[in-house]
């Protein structure tokens, strides 16, 4: 008798169906550890799954790949915390990742819909802790940011 899927497994499969139907074959292979993933790939795929609110796939990517990039994440976190002069360039880079993704969509309708979602940004929903790089809790206290 086949084991019943857990709620997480089921949602992960749905997230994968959606994402793998619109991403490149190379990205799918990187997520599944069939091709090497760079830190840039990790950041880009984390950003894309976050924007698309694919929480279970996002968590899967982190569970499978984050340990490989702990040093890079610590370095990036420190750069962000210290207000590195590279921050504007990093923000431009994330914009390019989003543009590249909607432009490579499988058809014009999906491309249009992705562009609408990406132009809306992340502001319209609550951030989950799984999307944050490791570091101290930024929500402590009631002081405004």
mmCIF file of N, CA and C in Angstrom:
data_model
loop_
_atom_site.group_PDB
_atom_site.id
_atom_site.type_symbol
_atom_site.label_atom_id
_atom_site.label_comp_id
_atom_site.label_asym_id
_atom_site.label_seq_id
_atom_site.Cartn_x
_atom_site.Cartn_y
_atom_site.Cartn_z
ATOM 1 N N UNK A 1 0.843 -1.187 0.000
ATOM 2 C CA UNK A 1 0.000 0.000 0.000
ATOM 3 C C UNK A 1 0.884 1.245 0.000
ATOM 4 N N UNK A 2 0.535 2.179 -0.830
ATOM 5 C CA UNK A 2 1.319 3.403 -0.969
ATOM 6 C C UNK A 2 1.055 4.346 0.207
ATOM 7 N N UNK A 3 2.147 4.929 0.718
ATOM 8 C CA UNK A 3 2.069 5.880 1.823
ATOM 9 C C UNK A 3 1.365 7.156 1.366
ATOM 10 N N UNK A 4 0.510 7.674 2.224
ATOM 11 C CA UNK A 4 -0.183 8.930 1.926
ATOM 12 C C UNK A 4 0.802 10.097 2.072
ATOM 13 N N UNK A 5 0.705 11.034 1.157
ATOM 14 C CA UNK A 5 1.579 12.208 1.194
ATOM 15 C C UNK A 5 1.245 13.087 2.388
ATOM 16 N N UNK A 6 2.296 13.642 2.997
ATOM 17 C CA UNK A 6 2.068 14.636 4.046
ATOM 18 C C UNK A 6 1.601 15.927 3.385
ATOM 19 N N UNK A 7 1.084 16.819 4.178
ATOM 20 C CA UNK A 7 0.640 18.118 3.667
ATOM 21 C C UNK A 7 1.814 18.862 3.019
ATOM 22 N N UNK A 8 2.985 18.810 3.666
ATOM 23 C CA UNK A 8 4.165 19.476 3.114
ATOM 24 C C UNK A 8 4.560 18.859 1.773
ATOM 25 N N UNK A 9 4.609 17.530 1.705
ATOM 26 C CA UNK A 9 4.997 16.856 0.459
ATOM 27 C C UNK A 9 4.045 17.207 -0.683
ATOM 28 N N UNK A 10 2.778 17.228 -0.376
ATOM 29 C CA UNK A 10 1.775 17.553 -1.396
ATOM 30 C C UNK A 10 1.961 18.986 -1.900
ATOM 31 N N UNK A 11 2.118 19.926 -0.971
ATOM 32 C CA UNK A 11 2.281 21.321 -1.375
ATOM 33 C C UNK A 11 3.600 21.528 -2.111
ATOM 34 N N UNK A 12 4.652 20.829 -1.679
ATOM 35 C CA UNK A 12 5.934 20.914 -2.385
ATOM 36 C C UNK A 12 5.768 20.433 -3.823
ATOM 37 N N UNK A 13 5.057 19.343 -4.021
ATOM 38 C CA UNK A 13 4.835 18.834 -5.381
ATOM 39 C C UNK A 13 4.069 19.841 -6.231
ATOM 40 N N UNK A 14 3.085 20.484 -5.652
ATOM 41 C CA UNK A 14 2.331 21.503 -6.392
ATOM 42 C C UNK A 14 3.225 22.692 -6.742
ATOM 43 N N UNK A 15 4.051 23.123 -5.775
ATOM 44 C CA UNK A 15 5.000 24.207 -6.037
ATOM 45 C C UNK A 15 5.958 23.817 -7.164
ATOM 46 N N UNK A 16 6.450 22.579 -7.116
ATOM 47 C CA UNK A 16 7.384 22.119 -8.145
ATOM 48 C C UNK A 16 6.724 22.072 -9.522
ATOM 49 N N UNK A 17 5.509 21.572 -9.588
ATOM 50 C CA UNK A 17 4.794 21.530 -10.869
ATOM 51 C C UNK A 17 4.707 22.929 -11.458
ATOM 52 N N UNK A 18 4.318 23.881 -10.633
ATOM 53 C CA UNK A 18 4.179 25.253 -11.127
ATOM 54 C C UNK A 18 5.527 25.815 -11.577
ATOM 55 N N UNK A 19 6.524 25.747 -10.704
ATOM 56 C CA UNK A 19 7.805 26.386 -11.008
ATOM 57 C C UNK A 19 8.521 25.691 -12.163
ATOM 58 N N UNK A 20 8.557 24.372 -12.152
ATOM 59 C CA UNK A 20 9.266 23.646 -13.204
ATOM 60 C C UNK A 20 8.599 23.810 -14.564
ATOM 61 N N UNK A 21 7.333 24.176 -14.578
ATOM 62 C CA UNK A 21 6.664 24.392 -15.864
ATOM 63 C C UNK A 21 6.990 25.759 -16.464
ATOM 64 N N UNK A 22 7.576 26.664 -15.675
ATOM 65 C CA UNK A 22 7.907 27.991 -16.207
ATOM 66 C C UNK A 22 9.393 28.326 -16.144
ATOM 67 N N UNK A 23 10.188 27.544 -15.411
ATOM 68 C CA UNK A 23 11.619 27.854 -15.317
ATOM 69 C C UNK A 23 12.391 27.111 -16.404
ATOM 70 N N UNK A 24 13.654 27.451 -16.533
ATOM 71 C CA UNK A 24 14.508 26.767 -17.510
ATOM 72 C C UNK A 24 14.862 25.368 -17.006
ATOM 73 N N UNK A 25 15.238 24.519 -17.933
ATOM 74 C CA UNK A 25 15.658 23.166 -17.578
ATOM 75 C C UNK A 25 16.907 23.210 -16.689
ATOM 76 N N UNK A 26 17.799 24.172 -16.950
ATOM 77 C CA UNK A 26 19.006 24.310 -16.129
ATOM 78 C C UNK A 26 18.654 24.645 -14.684
ATOM 79 N N UNK A 27 17.690 25.535 -14.482
ATOM 80 C CA UNK A 27 17.287 25.877 -13.114
ATOM 81 C C UNK A 27 16.680 24.670 -12.405
ATOM 82 N N UNK A 28 15.860 23.914 -13.113
ATOM 83 C CA UNK A 28 15.268 22.712 -12.521
ATOM 84 C C UNK A 28 16.370 21.743 -12.109
ATOM 85 N N UNK A 29 17.347 21.550 -12.980
ATOM 86 C CA UNK A 29 18.439 20.632 -12.672
ATOM 87 C C UNK A 29 19.279 21.120 -11.495
ATOM 88 N N UNK A 30 19.459 22.416 -11.383
ATOM 89 C CA UNK A 30 20.208 22.970 -10.249
ATOM 90 C C UNK A 30 19.449 22.757 -8.948
ATOM 91 N N UNK A 31 18.158 23.003 -8.961
ATOM 92 C CA UNK A 31 17.353 22.801 -7.755
ATOM 93 C C UNK A 31 17.419 21.344 -7.310
ATOM 94 N N UNK A 32 17.342 20.428 -8.266
ATOM 95 C CA UNK A 32 17.336 18.993 -7.961
ATOM 96 C C UNK A 32 18.741 18.421 -7.767
ATOM 97 N N UNK A 33 19.748 19.293 -7.733
ATOM 98 C CA UNK A 33 21.140 18.911 -7.504
ATOM 99 C C UNK A 33 21.680 18.006 -8.613
ATOM 100 N N UNK A 34 21.175 18.198 -9.820
ATOM 101 C CA UNK A 34 21.659 17.446 -10.979
ATOM 102 C C UNK A 34 22.701 18.239 -11.753
ATOM 103 N N UNK A 35 22.821 19.526 -11.441
ATOM 104 C CA UNK A 35 23.857 20.417 -11.970
ATOM 105 C C UNK A 35 24.362 21.233 -10.794
ATOM 106 N N UNK A 36 25.624 21.654 -10.841
ATOM 107 C CA UNK A 36 26.141 22.478 -9.743
ATOM 108 C C UNK A 36 25.373 23.799 -9.622
ATOM 109 N N UNK A 37 25.171 24.216 -8.391
ATOM 110 C CA UNK A 37 24.500 25.487 -8.118
ATOM 111 C C UNK A 37 25.515 26.451 -7.509
ATOM 112 N N UNK A 38 25.602 27.647 -8.062
ATOM 113 C CA UNK A 38 26.464 28.688 -7.500
ATOM 114 C C UNK A 38 25.681 29.462 -6.438
ATOM 115 N N UNK A 39 26.391 30.302 -5.699
ATOM 116 C CA UNK A 39 25.712 31.147 -4.716
ATOM 117 C C UNK A 39 24.758 32.107 -5.409
ATOM 118 N N UNK A 40 25.158 32.620 -6.577
ATOM 119 C CA UNK A 40 24.269 33.504 -7.343
ATOM 120 C C UNK A 40 22.995 32.765 -7.746
ATOM 121 N N UNK A 41 23.141 31.516 -8.185
ATOM 122 C CA UNK A 41 21.965 30.703 -8.525
ATOM 123 C C UNK A 41 21.064 30.537 -7.309
ATOM 124 N N UNK A 42 21.679 30.236 -6.180
ATOM 125 C CA UNK A 42 20.935 30.038 -4.937
ATOM 126 C C UNK A 42 20.145 31.293 -4.574
ATOM 127 N N UNK A 43 20.801 32.442 -4.635
ATOM 128 C CA UNK A 43 20.123 33.705 -4.325
ATOM 129 C C UNK A 43 18.988 33.974 -5.307
ATOM 130 N N UNK A 44 19.256 33.755 -6.592
ATOM 131 C CA UNK A 44 18.264 34.023 -7.640
ATOM 132 C C UNK A 44 17.052 33.102 -7.493
ATOM 133 N N UNK A 45 17.284 31.823 -7.305
ATOM 134 C CA UNK A 45 16.170 30.881 -7.173
ATOM 135 C C UNK A 45 15.395 31.112 -5.879
ATOM 136 N N UNK A 46 16.094 31.519 -4.826
ATOM 137 C CA UNK A 46 15.412 31.875 -3.574
ATOM 138 C C UNK A 46 14.514 33.090 -3.786
ATOM 139 N N UNK A 47 15.039 34.087 -4.495
ATOM 140 C CA UNK A 47 14.265 35.295 -4.779
ATOM 141 C C UNK A 47 13.026 34.968 -5.612
ATOM 142 N N UNK A 48 13.211 34.190 -6.664
ATOM 143 C CA UNK A 48 12.090 33.858 -7.550
ATOM 144 C C UNK A 48 11.001 33.078 -6.823
ATOM 145 N N UNK A 49 11.394 32.074 -6.053
ATOM 146 C CA UNK A 49 10.379 31.284 -5.341
ATOM 147 C C UNK A 49 9.713 32.108 -4.250
ATOM 148 N N UNK A 50 10.433 33.074 -3.705
ATOM 149 C CA UNK A 50 9.841 33.972 -2.709
ATOM 150 C C UNK A 50 8.807 34.883 -3.366
ATOM 151 N N UNK A 51 9.170 35.505 -4.474
ATOM 152 C CA UNK A 51 8.235 36.383 -5.192
ATOM 153 C C UNK A 51 6.979 35.644 -5.625
ATOM 154 N N UNK A 52 7.148 34.391 -6.032
ATOM 155 C CA UNK A 52 6.014 33.599 -6.504
ATOM 156 C C UNK A 52 5.269 32.905 -5.358
ATOM 157 N N UNK A 53 5.706 33.173 -4.132
ATOM 158 C CA UNK A 53 5.085 32.632 -2.917
ATOM 159 C C UNK A 53 5.011 31.109 -2.937
ATOM 160 N N UNK A 54 6.068 30.504 -3.440
ATOM 161 C CA UNK A 54 6.184 29.045 -3.460
ATOM 162 C C UNK A 54 6.970 28.621 -2.219
ATOM 163 N N UNK A 55 6.342 28.790 -1.078
ATOM 164 C CA UNK A 55 7.001 28.619 0.215
ATOM 165 C C UNK A 55 7.629 27.235 0.378
ATOM 166 N N UNK A 56 6.955 26.202 -0.048
ATOM 167 C CA UNK A 56 7.466 24.845 0.146
ATOM 168 C C UNK A 56 8.669 24.557 -0.753
ATOM 169 N N UNK A 57 8.633 25.036 -1.977
ATOM 170 C CA UNK A 57 9.788 24.880 -2.862
ATOM 171 C C UNK A 57 10.943 25.747 -2.366
ATOM 172 N N UNK A 58 10.627 26.928 -1.894
ATOM 173 C CA UNK A 58 11.640 27.823 -1.331
ATOM 174 C C UNK A 58 12.362 27.122 -0.175
ATOM 175 N N UNK A 59 11.590 26.543 0.711
ATOM 176 C CA UNK A 59 12.157 25.831 1.867
ATOM 177 C C UNK A 59 12.974 24.623 1.395
ATOM 178 N N UNK A 60 12.476 23.911 0.384
ATOM 179 C CA UNK A 60 13.192 22.760 -0.172
ATOM 180 C C UNK A 60 14.566 23.188 -0.699
ATOM 181 N N UNK A 61 14.608 24.294 -1.431
ATOM 182 C CA UNK A 61 15.876 24.809 -1.965
ATOM 183 C C UNK A 61 16.836 25.126 -0.823
ATOM 184 N N UNK A 62 16.321 25.783 0.208
ATOM 185 C CA UNK A 62 17.163 26.108 1.358
ATOM 186 C C UNK A 62 17.637 24.844 2.063
ATOM 187 N N UNK A 63 16.743 23.896 2.272
ATOM 188 C CA UNK A 63 17.128 22.656 2.964
ATOM 189 C C UNK A 63 18.180 21.879 2.181
ATOM 190 N N UNK A 64 18.076 21.883 0.870
ATOM 191 C CA UNK A 64 18.970 21.092 0.033
ATOM 192 C C UNK A 64 20.296 21.792 -0.258
ATOM 193 N N UNK A 65 20.306 23.123 -0.303
ATOM 194 C CA UNK A 65 21.492 23.831 -0.796
ATOM 195 C C UNK A 65 22.119 24.845 0.161
ATOM 196 N N UNK A 66 21.415 25.340 1.141
ATOM 197 C CA UNK A 66 21.930 26.454 1.957
ATOM 198 C C UNK A 66 23.251 26.136 2.647
ATOM 199 N N UNK A 67 23.418 24.904 3.112
ATOM 200 C CA UNK A 67 24.646 24.552 3.832
ATOM 201 C C UNK A 67 25.897 24.797 2.976
ATOM 202 N N UNK A 68 25.763 24.744 1.663
ATOM 203 C CA UNK A 68 26.897 24.931 0.756
ATOM 204 C C UNK A 68 27.390 26.376 0.739
ATOM 205 N N UNK A 69 26.520 27.287 1.161
ATOM 206 C CA UNK A 69 26.807 28.712 0.985
ATOM 207 C C UNK A 69 26.812 29.491 2.301
ATOM 208 N N UNK A 70 27.049 28.814 3.412
ATOM 209 C CA UNK A 70 26.985 29.490 4.711
ATOM 210 C C UNK A 70 27.981 30.646 4.807
ATOM 211 N N UNK A 71 29.204 30.446 4.334
ATOM 212 C CA UNK A 71 30.201 31.524 4.395
ATOM 213 C C UNK A 71 29.767 32.722 3.557
ATOM 214 N N UNK A 72 29.274 32.453 2.345
ATOM 215 C CA UNK A 72 28.813 33.531 1.471
ATOM 216 C C UNK A 72 27.610 34.260 2.071
ATOM 217 N N UNK A 73 26.710 33.511 2.716
ATOM 218 C CA UNK A 73 25.540 34.145 3.339
ATOM 219 C C UNK A 73 25.954 35.026 4.506
ATOM 220 N N UNK A 74 26.903 34.544 5.311
ATOM 221 C CA UNK A 74 27.398 35.365 6.419
ATOM 222 C C UNK A 74 28.029 36.651 5.897
ATOM 223 N N UNK A 75 28.828 36.526 4.849
ATOM 224 C CA UNK A 75 29.478 37.697 4.254
ATOM 225 C C UNK A 75 28.439 38.678 3.699
ATOM 226 N N UNK A 76 27.450 38.159 2.992
ATOM 227 C CA UNK A 76 26.397 39.011 2.432
ATOM 228 C C UNK A 76 25.587 39.676 3.539
ATOM 229 N N UNK A 77 25.269 38.923 4.576
ATOM 230 C CA UNK A 77 24.523 39.481 5.705
ATOM 231 C C UNK A 77 25.302 40.633 6.336
ATOM 232 N N UNK A 78 26.594 40.444 6.539
ATOM 233 C CA UNK A 78 27.418 41.501 7.135
ATOM 234 C C UNK A 78 27.497 42.724 6.224
ATOM 235 N N UNK A 79 27.595 42.503 4.917
ATOM 236 C CA UNK A 79 27.611 43.628 3.973
ATOM 237 C C UNK A 79 26.311 44.422 4.063
ATOM 238 N N UNK A 80 25.199 43.716 4.142
ATOM 239 C CA UNK A 80 23.894 44.389 4.234
ATOM 240 C C UNK A 80 23.771 45.138 5.552
ATOM 241 N N UNK A 81 24.207 44.507 6.625
ATOM 242 C CA UNK A 81 24.117 45.113 7.950
ATOM 243 C C UNK A 81 24.968 46.381 8.041
ATOM 244 N N UNK A 82 26.114 46.368 7.381
ATOM 245 C CA UNK A 82 27.033 47.507 7.430
ATOM 246 C C UNK A 82 26.737 48.547 6.358
ATOM 247 N N UNK A 83 25.732 48.315 5.540
ATOM 248 C CA UNK A 83 25.388 49.275 4.487
ATOM 249 C C UNK A 83 26.447 49.358 3.409
ATOM 250 N N UNK A 84 26.905 48.227 2.945
ATOM 251 C CA UNK A 84 27.951 48.149 1.924
ATOM 252 C C UNK A 84 27.619 49.020 0.713
ATOM 253 N N UNK A 85 28.660 49.538 0.095
ATOM 254 C CA UNK A 85 28.473 50.343 -1.121
ATOM 255 C C UNK A 85 27.998 49.486 -2.290
ATOM 256 N N UNK A 86 28.057 48.169 -2.148
ATOM 257 C CA UNK A 86 27.591 47.256 -3.201
ATOM 258 C C UNK A 86 26.081 47.033 -3.173
ATOM 259 N N UNK A 87 25.389 47.535 -2.152
ATOM 260 C CA UNK A 87 23.946 47.290 -2.030
ATOM 261 C C UNK A 87 23.146 47.757 -3.245
ATOM 262 N N UNK A 88 23.362 48.976 -3.755
ATOM 263 C CA UNK A 88 22.588 49.380 -4.945
ATOM 264 C C UNK A 88 22.804 48.436 -6.132
ATOM 265 N N UNK A 89 24.039 47.971 -6.304
ATOM 266 C CA UNK A 89 24.325 47.039 -7.398
ATOM 267 C C UNK A 89 23.614 45.700 -7.174
ATOM 268 N N UNK A 90 23.568 45.249 -5.924
ATOM 269 C CA UNK A 90 22.872 43.992 -5.620
ATOM 270 C C UNK A 90 21.377 44.120 -5.891
ATOM 271 N N UNK A 91 20.811 45.288 -5.590
ATOM 272 C CA UNK A 91 19.389 45.501 -5.867
ATOM 273 C C UNK A 91 19.118 45.506 -7.370
ATOM 274 N N UNK A 92 19.995 46.137 -8.134
ATOM 275 C CA UNK A 92 19.859 46.116 -9.599
ATOM 276 C C UNK A 92 19.951 44.686 -10.130
ATOM 277 N N UNK A 93 20.848 43.923 -9.550
ATOM 278 C CA UNK A 93 21.023 42.534 -9.967
ATOM 279 C C UNK A 93 19.739 41.729 -9.751
ATOM 280 N N UNK A 94 19.084 41.925 -8.620
ATOM 281 C CA UNK A 94 17.835 41.191 -8.366
ATOM 282 C C UNK A 94 16.757 41.606 -9.361
ATOM 283 N N UNK A 95 16.733 42.875 -9.734
ATOM 284 C CA UNK A 95 15.791 43.331 -10.755
ATOM 285 C C UNK A 95 16.042 42.658 -12.097
ATOM 286 N N UNK A 96 17.320 42.476 -12.433
ATOM 287 C CA UNK A 96 17.673 41.781 -13.682
ATOM 288 C C UNK A 96 17.222 40.318 -13.641
ATOM 289 N N UNK A 97 17.355 39.683 -12.472
ATOM 290 C CA UNK A 97 16.927 38.280 -12.343
ATOM 291 C C UNK A 97 15.432 38.155 -12.613
ATOM 292 N N UNK A 98 14.662 39.084 -12.052
ATOM 293 C CA UNK A 98 13.212 39.044 -12.257
ATOM 294 C C UNK A 98 12.869 39.295 -13.723
ATOM 295 N N UNK A 99 13.524 40.298 -14.329
ATOM 296 C CA UNK A 99 13.287 40.592 -15.750
ATOM 297 C C UNK A 99 13.628 39.392 -16.635
ATOM 298 N N UNK A 100 14.782 38.796 -16.376
ATOM 299 C CA UNK A 100 15.196 37.636 -17.177
ATOM 300 C C UNK A 100 14.194 36.494 -17.058
ATOM 301 N N UNK A 101 13.655 36.310 -15.859
ATOM 302 C CA UNK A 101 12.740 35.189 -15.644
ATOM 303 C C UNK A 101 11.436 35.383 -16.410
ATOM 304 N N UNK A 102 10.822 36.578 -16.308
ATOM 305 C CA UNK A 102 9.549 36.745 -17.019
ATOM 306 C C UNK A 102 9.752 36.756 -18.529
ATOM 307 N N UNK A 103 10.931 37.217 -18.979
ATOM 308 C CA UNK A 103 11.193 37.247 -20.422
ATOM 309 C C UNK A 103 11.380 35.848 -21.013
ATOM 310 N N UNK A 104 11.819 34.887 -20.200
ATOM 311 C CA UNK A 104 12.018 33.528 -20.710
ATOM 312 C C UNK A 104 10.804 32.628 -20.471
ATOM 313 N N UNK A 105 9.696 33.211 -20.061
ATOM 314 C CA UNK A 105 8.469 32.437 -19.805
ATOM 315 C C UNK A 105 8.047 31.673 -21.057
ATOM 316 N N UNK A 106 7.330 30.563 -20.870
ATOM 317 C CA UNK A 106 6.980 29.709 -22.010
ATOM 318 C C UNK A 106 6.006 30.322 -23.015
ATOM 319 N N UNK A 107 5.256 31.353 -22.619
ATOM 320 C CA UNK A 107 4.352 32.005 -23.578
ATOM 321 C C UNK A 107 4.066 33.429 -23.116
ATOM 322 N N UNK A 108 3.441 34.204 -23.983
ATOM 323 C CA UNK A 108 3.216 35.625 -23.719
ATOM 324 C C UNK A 108 2.277 35.863 -22.535
ATOM 325 N N UNK A 109 1.314 34.988 -22.332
ATOM 326 C CA UNK A 109 0.388 35.148 -21.205
ATOM 327 C C UNK A 109 1.117 34.972 -19.881
ATOM 328 N N UNK A 110 1.910 33.910 -19.773
ATOM 329 C CA UNK A 110 2.678 33.670 -18.545
ATOM 330 C C UNK A 110 3.675 34.800 -18.333
ATOM 331 N N UNK A 111 4.297 35.254 -19.399
ATOM 332 C CA UNK A 111 5.242 36.360 -19.317
ATOM 333 C C UNK A 111 4.566 37.611 -18.749
ATOM 334 N N UNK A 112 3.392 37.947 -19.268
ATOM 335 C CA UNK A 112 2.639 39.107 -18.793
ATOM 336 C C UNK A 112 2.278 38.948 -17.317
ATOM 337 N N UNK A 113 1.795 37.781 -16.931
ATOM 338 C CA UNK A 113 1.381 37.557 -15.541
ATOM 339 C C UNK A 113 2.570 37.627 -14.585
ATOM 340 N N UNK A 114 3.696 37.045 -14.973
ATOM 341 C CA UNK A 114 4.895 37.126 -14.132
ATOM 342 C C UNK A 114 5.351 38.570 -13.973
ATOM 343 N N UNK A 115 5.314 39.317 -15.063
ATOM 344 C CA UNK A 115 5.717 40.731 -15.007
ATOM 345 C C UNK A 115 4.822 41.503 -14.037
ATOM 346 N N UNK A 116 3.525 41.229 -14.052
ATOM 347 C CA UNK A 116 2.596 41.886 -13.127
ATOM 348 C C UNK A 116 2.934 41.538 -11.679
ATOM 349 N N UNK A 117 3.186 40.262 -11.414
ATOM 350 C CA UNK A 117 3.521 39.822 -10.055
ATOM 351 C C UNK A 117 4.819 40.464 -9.593
ATOM 352 N N UNK A 118 5.842 40.453 -10.444
ATOM 353 C CA UNK A 118 7.134 41.006 -10.068
ATOM 354 C C UNK A 118 7.070 42.514 -9.876
ATOM 355 N N UNK A 119 6.269 43.206 -10.665
ATOM 356 C CA UNK A 119 6.179 44.663 -10.525
ATOM 357 C C UNK A 119 5.467 45.047 -9.231
ATOM 358 N N UNK A 120 4.650 44.140 -8.704
ATOM 359 C CA UNK A 120 3.968 44.396 -7.434
ATOM 360 C C UNK A 120 4.916 44.268 -6.247
ATOM 361 N N UNK A 121 5.979 43.533 -6.388
ATOM 362 C CA UNK A 121 6.982 43.396 -5.341
ATOM 363 C C UNK A 121 6.547 42.493 -4.211
ATOM 364 N N UNK A 122 7.347 42.500 -3.158
ATOM 365 C CA UNK A 122 7.100 41.657 -1.992
ATOM 366 C C UNK A 122 6.320 42.384 -0.913
ATOM 367 N N UNK A 123 5.990 43.642 -1.143
ATOM 368 C CA UNK A 123 5.381 44.464 -0.092
ATOM 369 C C UNK A 123 3.980 44.024 0.304
ATOM 370 N N UNK A 124 3.312 43.270 -0.549
ATOM 371 C CA UNK A 124 1.901 42.966 -0.310
ATOM 372 C C UNK A 124 1.662 41.760 0.583
ATOM 373 N N UNK A 125 2.729 41.157 1.116
ATOM 374 C CA UNK A 125 2.523 39.997 1.978
ATOM 375 C C UNK A 125 3.532 39.981 3.111
ATOM 376 N N UNK A 126 3.204 39.233 4.139
ATOM 377 C CA UNK A 126 4.064 39.102 5.304
ATOM 378 C C UNK A 126 5.283 38.256 4.949
ATOM 379 N N UNK A 127 6.454 38.691 5.373
ATOM 380 C CA UNK A 127 7.671 37.926 5.132
ATOM 381 C C UNK A 127 7.744 36.752 6.096
ATOM 382 N N UNK A 128 8.112 35.589 5.581
ATOM 383 C CA UNK A 128 8.345 34.417 6.416
ATOM 384 C C UNK A 128 9.815 34.367 6.783
ATOM 385 N N UNK A 129 10.112 33.855 7.958
ATOM 386 C CA UNK A 129 11.493 33.783 8.409
ATOM 387 C C UNK A 129 12.376 32.958 7.482
ATOM 388 N N UNK A 130 11.801 32.007 6.745
ATOM 389 C CA UNK A 130 12.637 31.162 5.896
ATOM 390 C C UNK A 130 13.264 31.936 4.746
ATOM 391 N N UNK A 131 12.781 33.130 4.468
ATOM 392 C CA UNK A 131 13.328 33.895 3.353
ATOM 393 C C UNK A 131 14.481 34.786 3.787
ATOM 394 N N UNK A 132 14.744 34.863 5.074
ATOM 395 C CA UNK A 132 15.780 35.754 5.571
ATOM 396 C C UNK A 132 17.107 35.027 5.681
ATOM 397 N N UNK A 133 18.192 35.729 5.414
ATOM 398 C CA UNK A 133 19.501 35.156 5.629
ATOM 399 C C UNK A 133 19.711 35.021 7.128
ATOM 400 N N UNK A 134 20.556 34.086 7.551
ATOM 401 C CA UNK A 134 20.788 33.894 8.985
ATOM 402 C C UNK A 134 21.270 35.177 9.641
ATOM 403 N N UNK A 135 20.834 35.398 10.839
ATOM 404 C CA UNK A 135 21.233 36.578 11.586
ATOM 405 C C UNK A 135 20.269 36.825 12.714
ATOM 406 N N UNK A 136 20.520 37.849 13.510
ATOM 407 C CA UNK A 136 19.649 38.142 14.642
ATOM 408 C C UNK A 136 18.247 38.524 14.190
ATOM 409 N N UNK A 137 17.291 38.329 15.067
ATOM 410 C CA UNK A 137 15.897 38.660 14.771
ATOM 411 C C UNK A 137 15.783 40.167 14.590
ATOM 412 N N UNK A 138 15.376 40.588 13.407
ATOM 413 C CA UNK A 138 15.277 42.023 13.110
ATOM 414 C C UNK A 138 13.981 42.622 13.640
ATOM 415 N N UNK A 139 13.070 41.807 14.148
ATOM 416 C CA UNK A 139 11.776 42.312 14.605
ATOM 417 C C UNK A 139 11.702 42.491 16.113
ATOM 418 N N UNK A 140 12.843 42.432 16.798
ATOM 419 C CA UNK A 140 12.830 42.597 18.249
ATOM 420 C C UNK A 140 12.500 44.037 18.604
ATOM 421 N N UNK A 141 11.766 44.194 19.681
ATOM 422 C CA UNK A 141 11.434 45.535 20.148
ATOM 423 C C UNK A 141 10.393 46.203 19.291
ATOM 424 N N UNK A 142 10.018 47.413 19.694
ATOM 425 C CA UNK A 142 8.986 48.149 18.970
ATOM 426 C C UNK A 142 9.526 49.385 18.288
ATOM 427 N N UNK A 143 10.854 49.475 18.162
ATOM 428 C CA UNK A 143 11.407 50.674 17.542
ATOM 429 C C UNK A 143 11.195 50.630 16.040
ATOM 430 N N UNK A 144 10.871 51.782 15.438
ATOM 431 C CA UNK A 144 10.674 51.817 13.986
ATOM 432 C C UNK A 144 11.984 51.583 13.258
ATOM 433 N N UNK A 145 11.932 50.984 12.060
ATOM 434 C CA UNK A 145 13.157 50.735 11.287
ATOM 435 C C UNK A 145 13.459 51.889 10.392
#
